[in-house]
Amino acid sequence: MNHPTREEDDFDSIDSLWSLEFRNDCRQFQEQTPHAPILNCFGQTEVCAFLSLCELDDEPELRFTKGGFPLPGMIAEVHDPESGEILPNGSIGEFGTGAQICLMDTLEILS
């Protein structure tokens, strides 16, 4: 963003941005790319990179502060750490994620 050789129109061709950033950097970058919504996401390589992603039409505050919603085929649950019971949305507990997909490299390693 602040590179000394950056031209004013360098980001003009960007139509959206994916980020794992939940701090003010998102807001600062969005100010410089108002035409390209920043979509926060959450994930880990074990579940094929992205577990969740914000939507293009989500309000900016949601996109800057949340990790989005689970993608199709992804599982996101909060469990009671003692009983293992799945807790309702908004509960505090142990986070569990998964999917019926696997990265190709992982399949080769496991074979």
JSON list of C-alpha atoms in Angstrom, two decimals:
[
{"chain": "A", "resi": 1, "resn": "MET", "atom": "CA", "xyz": [0.00, 0.00, 0.00]},
{"chain": "A", "resi": 2, "resn": "ASN", "atom": "CA", "xyz": [2.72, 2.44, 0.94]},
{"chain": "A", "resi": 3, "resn": "HIS", "atom": "CA", "xyz": [5.47, 1.28, -1.42]},
{"chain": "A", "resi": 4, "resn": "PRO", "atom": "CA", "xyz": [7.43, 4.27, -2.75]},
{"chain": "A", "resi": 5, "resn": "THR", "atom": "CA", "xyz": [6.95, 3.22, -6.40]},
{"chain": "A", "resi": 6, "resn": "ARG", "atom": "CA", "xyz": [3.21, 2.59, -6.09]},
{"chain": "A", "resi": 7, "resn": "GLU", "atom": "CA", "xyz": [1.20, 4.56, -8.62]},
{"chain": "A", "resi": 8, "resn": "GLU", "atom": "CA", "xyz": [-2.23, 5.95, -7.72]},
{"chain": "A", "resi": 9, "resn": "ASP", "atom": "CA", "xyz": [-3.99, 3.61, -10.16]},
{"chain": "A", "resi": 10, "resn": "ASP", "atom": "CA", "xyz": [-2.07, 0.40, -9.30]},
{"chain": "A", "resi": 11, "resn": "PHE", "atom": "CA", "xyz": [-5.08, -1.14, -7.56]},
{"chain": "A", "resi": 12, "resn": "ASP", "atom": "CA", "xyz": [-7.72, -0.08, -10.10]},
{"chain": "A", "resi": 13, "resn": "SER", "atom": "CA", "xyz": [-8.11, -3.56, -11.63]},
{"chain": "A", "resi": 14, "resn": "ILE", "atom": "CA", "xyz": [-8.77, -5.29, -8.28]},
{"chain": "A", "resi": 15, "resn": "ASP", "atom": "CA", "xyz": [-12.45, -6.26, -7.88]},
{"chain": "A", "resi": 16, "resn": "SER", "atom": "CA", "xyz": [-12.30, -7.89, -4.41]},
{"chain": "A", "resi": 17, "resn": "LEU", "atom": "CA", "xyz": [-9.72, -8.80, -1.77]},
{"chain": "A", "resi": 18, "resn": "TRP", "atom": "CA", "xyz": [-9.54, -11.76, 0.61]},
{"chain": "A", "resi": 19, "resn": "SER", "atom": "CA", "xyz": [-7.93, -11.14, 3.95]},
{"chain": "A", "resi": 20, "resn": "LEU", "atom": "CA", "xyz": [-7.10, -12.87, 7.21]},
{"chain": "A", "resi": 21, "resn": "GLU", "atom": "CA", "xyz": [-6.72, -9.49, 8.88]},
{"chain": "A", "resi": 22, "resn": "PHE", "atom": "CA", "xyz": [-9.04, -8.32, 11.66]},
{"chain": "A", "resi": 23, "resn": "ARG", "atom": "CA", "xyz": [-7.28, -5.12, 12.67]},
{"chain": "A", "resi": 24, "resn": "ASN", "atom": "CA", "xyz": [-7.42, -1.56, 11.40]},
{"chain": "A", "resi": 25, "resn": "ASP", "atom": "CA", "xyz": [-5.22, -2.49, 8.41]},
{"chain": "A", "resi": 26, "resn": "CYS", "atom": "CA", "xyz": [-8.41, -3.71, 6.70]},
{"chain": "A", "resi": 27, "resn": "ARG", "atom": "CA", "xyz": [-10.06, -0.35, 7.11]},
{"chain": "A", "resi": 28, "resn": "GLN", "atom": "CA", "xyz": [-6.96, 1.50, 5.86]},
{"chain": "A", "resi": 29, "resn": "PHE", "atom": "CA", "xyz": [-6.65, -0.72, 2.79]},
{"chain": "A", "resi": 30, "resn": "GLN", "atom": "CA", "xyz": [-10.39, -0.42, 2.09]},
{"chain": "A", "resi": 31, "resn": "GLU", "atom": "CA", "xyz": [-10.02, 3.37, 2.09]},
{"chain": "A", "resi": 32, "resn": "GLN", "atom": "CA", "xyz": [-7.45, 3.04, -0.70]},
{"chain": "A", "resi": 33, "resn": "THR", "atom": "CA", "xyz": [-9.53, 0.49, -2.66]},
{"chain": "A", "resi": 34, "resn": "PRO", "atom": "CA", "xyz": [-13.16, 1.61, -2.17]},
{"chain": "A", "resi": 35, "resn": "HIS", "atom": "CA", "xyz": [-14.20, -0.15, -5.40]},
{"chain": "A", "resi": 36, "resn": "ALA", "atom": "CA", "xyz": [-12.99, -3.58, -4.15]},
{"chain": "A", "resi": 37, "resn": "PRO", "atom": "CA", "xyz": [-14.69, -5.04, -1.05]},
{"chain": "A", "resi": 38, "resn": "ILE", "atom": "CA", "xyz": [-12.38, -6.72, 1.44]},
{"chain": "A", "resi": 39, "resn": "LEU", "atom": "CA", "xyz": [-13.73, -10.15, 2.41]},
{"chain": "A", "resi": 40, "resn": "ASN", "atom": "CA", "xyz": [-12.36, -11.50, 5.65]},
{"chain": "A", "resi": 41, "resn": "CYS", "atom": "CA", "xyz": [-12.02, -15.23, 5.93]},
{"chain": "A", "resi": 42, "resn": "PHE", "atom": "CA", "xyz": [-10.99, -17.88, 8.43]},
{"chain": "A", "resi": 43, "resn": "GLY", "atom": "CA", "xyz": [-9.42, -21.24, 7.84]},
{"chain": "A", "resi": 44, "resn": "GLN", "atom": "CA", "xyz": [-6.57, -23.64, 8.17]},
{"chain": "A", "resi": 45, "resn": "THR", "atom": "CA", "xyz": [-4.77, -25.80, 5.66]},
{"chain": "A", "resi": 46, "resn": "GLU", "atom": "CA", "xyz": [-6.06, -29.00, 7.24]},
{"chain": "A", "resi": 47, "resn": "VAL", "atom": "CA", "xyz": [-9.58, -28.17, 6.06]},
{"chain": "A", "resi": 48, "resn": "CYS", "atom": "CA", "xyz": [-8.60, -27.00, 2.58]},
{"chain": "A", "resi": 49, "resn": "ALA", "atom": "CA", "xyz": [-7.58, -23.41, 3.42]},
{"chain": "A", "resi": 50, "resn": "PHE", "atom": "CA", "xyz": [-10.84, -21.48, 3.83]},
{"chain": "A", "resi": 51, "resn": "LEU", "atom": "CA", "xyz": [-13.48, -22.54, 6.31]},
{"chain": "A", "resi": 52, "resn": "SER", "atom": "CA", "xyz": [-15.47, -19.34, 6.04]},
{"chain": "A", "resi": 53, "resn": "LEU", "atom": "CA", "xyz": [-15.64, -16.21, 3.95]},
{"chain": "A", "resi": 54, "resn": "CYS", "atom": "CA", "xyz": [-17.59, -12.94, 4.10]},
{"chain": "A", "resi": 55, "resn": "GLU", "atom": "CA", "xyz": [-20.05, -12.14, 1.32]},
{"chain": "A", "resi": 56, "resn": "LEU", "atom": "CA", "xyz": [-19.50, -9.34, -1.22]},
{"chain": "A", "resi": 57, "resn": "ASP", "atom": "CA", "xyz": [-22.64, -7.53, -0.06]},
{"chain": "A", "resi": 58, "resn": "ASP", "atom": "CA", "xyz": [-21.95, -7.78, 3.71]},
{"chain": "A", "resi": 59, "resn": "GLU", "atom": "CA", "xyz": [-21.75, -4.45, 5.51]},
{"chain": "A", "resi": 60, "resn": "PRO", "atom": "CA", "xyz": [-18.15, -3.15, 5.81]},
{"chain": "A", "resi": 61, "resn": "GLU", "atom": "CA", "xyz": [-18.11, -3.43, 9.62]},
{"chain": "A", "resi": 62, "resn": "LEU", "atom": "CA", "xyz": [-19.02, -7.12, 9.39]},
{"chain": "A", "resi": 63, "resn": "ARG", "atom": "CA", "xyz": [-16.37, -7.68, 6.70]},
{"chain": "A", "resi": 64, "resn": "PHE", "atom": "CA", "xyz": [-13.71, -5.91, 8.82]},
{"chain": "A", "resi": 65, "resn": "THR", "atom": "CA", "xyz": [-14.45, -7.65, 12.13]},
{"chain": "A", "resi": 66, "resn": "LYS", "atom": "CA", "xyz": [-15.78, -11.15, 11.37]},
{"chain": "A", "resi": 67, "resn": "GLY", "atom": "CA", "xyz": [-14.42, -14.19, 9.58]},
{"chain": "A", "resi": 68, "resn": "GLY", "atom": "CA", "xyz": [-17.50, -14.76, 7.46]},
{"chain": "A", "resi": 69, "resn": "PHE", "atom": "CA", "xyz": [-19.81, -17.74, 7.29]},
{"chain": "A", "resi": 70, "resn": "PRO", "atom": "CA", "xyz": [-18.93, -21.40, 6.62]},
{"chain": "A", "resi": 71, "resn": "LEU", "atom": "CA", "xyz": [-18.56, -22.25, 2.95]},
{"chain": "A", "resi": 72, "resn": "PRO", "atom": "CA", "xyz": [-20.71, -25.03, 1.44]},
{"chain": "A", "resi": 73, "resn": "GLY", "atom": "CA", "xyz": [-19.52, -28.42, 2.62]},
{"chain": "A", "resi": 74, "resn": "MET", "atom": "CA", "xyz": [-17.63, -27.02, 5.61]},
{"chain": "A", "resi": 75, "resn": "ILE", "atom": "CA", "xyz": [-18.53, -27.82, 9.20]},
{"chain": "A", "resi": 76, "resn": "ALA", "atom": "CA", "xyz": [-18.07, -25.29, 12.01]},
{"chain": "A", "resi": 77, "resn": "GLU", "atom": "CA", "xyz": [-19.26, -26.17, 15.52]},
{"chain": "A", "resi": 78, "resn": "VAL", "atom": "CA", "xyz": [-18.71, -25.04, 19.09]},
{"chain": "A", "resi": 79, "resn": "HIS", "atom": "CA", "xyz": [-18.61, -27.89, 21.61]},
{"chain": "A", "resi": 80, "resn": "ASP", "atom": "CA", "xyz": [-18.84, -28.03, 25.38]},
{"chain": "A", "resi": 81, "resn": "PRO", "atom": "CA", "xyz": [-15.26, -28.98, 26.35]},
{"chain": "A", "resi": 82, "resn": "GLU", "atom": "CA", "xyz": [-16.49, -31.28, 29.13]},
{"chain": "A", "resi": 83, "resn": "SER", "atom": "CA", "xyz": [-19.35, -33.15, 27.46]},
{"chain": "A", "resi": 84, "resn": "GLY", "atom": "CA", "xyz": [-18.52, -32.73, 23.77]},
{"chain": "A", "resi": 85, "resn": "GLU", "atom": "CA", "xyz": [-22.11, -31.57, 23.20]},
{"chain": "A", "resi": 86, "resn": "ILE", "atom": "CA", "xyz": [-22.64, -29.15, 20.30]},
{"chain": "A", "resi": 87, "resn": "LEU", "atom": "CA", "xyz": [-23.56, -25.74, 21.70]},
{"chain": "A", "resi": 88, "resn": "PRO", "atom": "CA", "xyz": [-25.95, -23.18, 20.15]},
{"chain": "A", "resi": 89, "resn": "ASN", "atom": "CA", "xyz": [-24.70, -20.20, 18.11]},
{"chain": "A", "resi": 90, "resn": "GLY", "atom": "CA", "xyz": [-23.15, -17.48, 20.25]},
{"chain": "A", "resi": 91, "resn": "SER", "atom": "CA", "xyz": [-21.88, -19.93, 22.89]},
{"chain": "A", "resi": 92, "resn": "ILE", "atom": "CA", "xyz": [-18.34, -20.03, 24.22]},
{"chain": "A", "resi": 93, "resn": "GLY", "atom": "CA", "xyz": [-16.62, -23.39, 24.01]},
{"chain": "A", "resi": 94, "resn": "GLU", "atom": "CA", "xyz": [-14.20, -25.48, 22.00]},
{"chain": "A", "resi": 95, "resn": "PHE", "atom": "CA", "xyz": [-14.20, -24.81, 18.25]},
{"chain": "A", "resi": 96, "resn": "GLY", "atom": "CA", "xyz": [-14.32, -27.73, 15.85]},
{"chain": "A", "resi": 97, "resn": "THR", "atom": "CA", "xyz": [-14.12, -27.65, 12.08]},
{"chain": "A", "resi": 98, "resn": "GLY", "atom": "CA", "xyz": [-14.05, -30.15, 9.28]},
{"chain": "A", "resi": 99, "resn": "ALA", "atom": "CA", "xyz": [-15.20, -31.09, 5.82]},
{"chain": "A", "resi": 100, "resn": "GLN", "atom": "CA", "xyz": [-15.56, -34.06, 3.55]},
{"chain": "A", "resi": 101, "resn": "ILE", "atom": "CA", "xyz": [-12.75, -32.74, 1.40]},
{"chain": "A", "resi": 102, "resn": "CYS", "atom": "CA", "xyz": [-9.01, -33.16, 1.54]},
{"chain": "A", "resi": 103, "resn": "LEU", "atom": "CA", "xyz": [-6.10, -31.41, -0.16]},
{"chain": "A", "resi": 104, "resn": "MET", "atom": "CA", "xyz": [-4.53, -33.46, -2.96]},
{"chain": "A", "resi": 105, "resn": "ASP", "atom": "CA", "xyz": [-1.06, -33.24, -1.35]},
{"chain": "A", "resi": 106, "resn": "THR", "atom": "CA", "xyz": [-2.53, -34.67, 1.86]},
{"chain": "A", "resi": 107, "resn": "LEU", "atom": "CA", "xyz": [-3.99, -37.61, -0.07]},
{"chain": "A", "resi": 108, "resn": "GLU", "atom": "CA", "xyz": [-0.58, -38.33, -1.60]},
{"chain": "A", "resi": 109, "resn": "ILE", "atom": "CA", "xyz": [1.13, -38.15, 1.80]},
{"chain": "A", "resi": 110, "resn": "LEU", "atom": "CA", "xyz": [-1.43, -40.52, 3.36]},
{"chain": "A", "resi": 111, "resn": "SER", "atom": "CA", "xyz": [-1.22, -43.06, 0.50]}
]
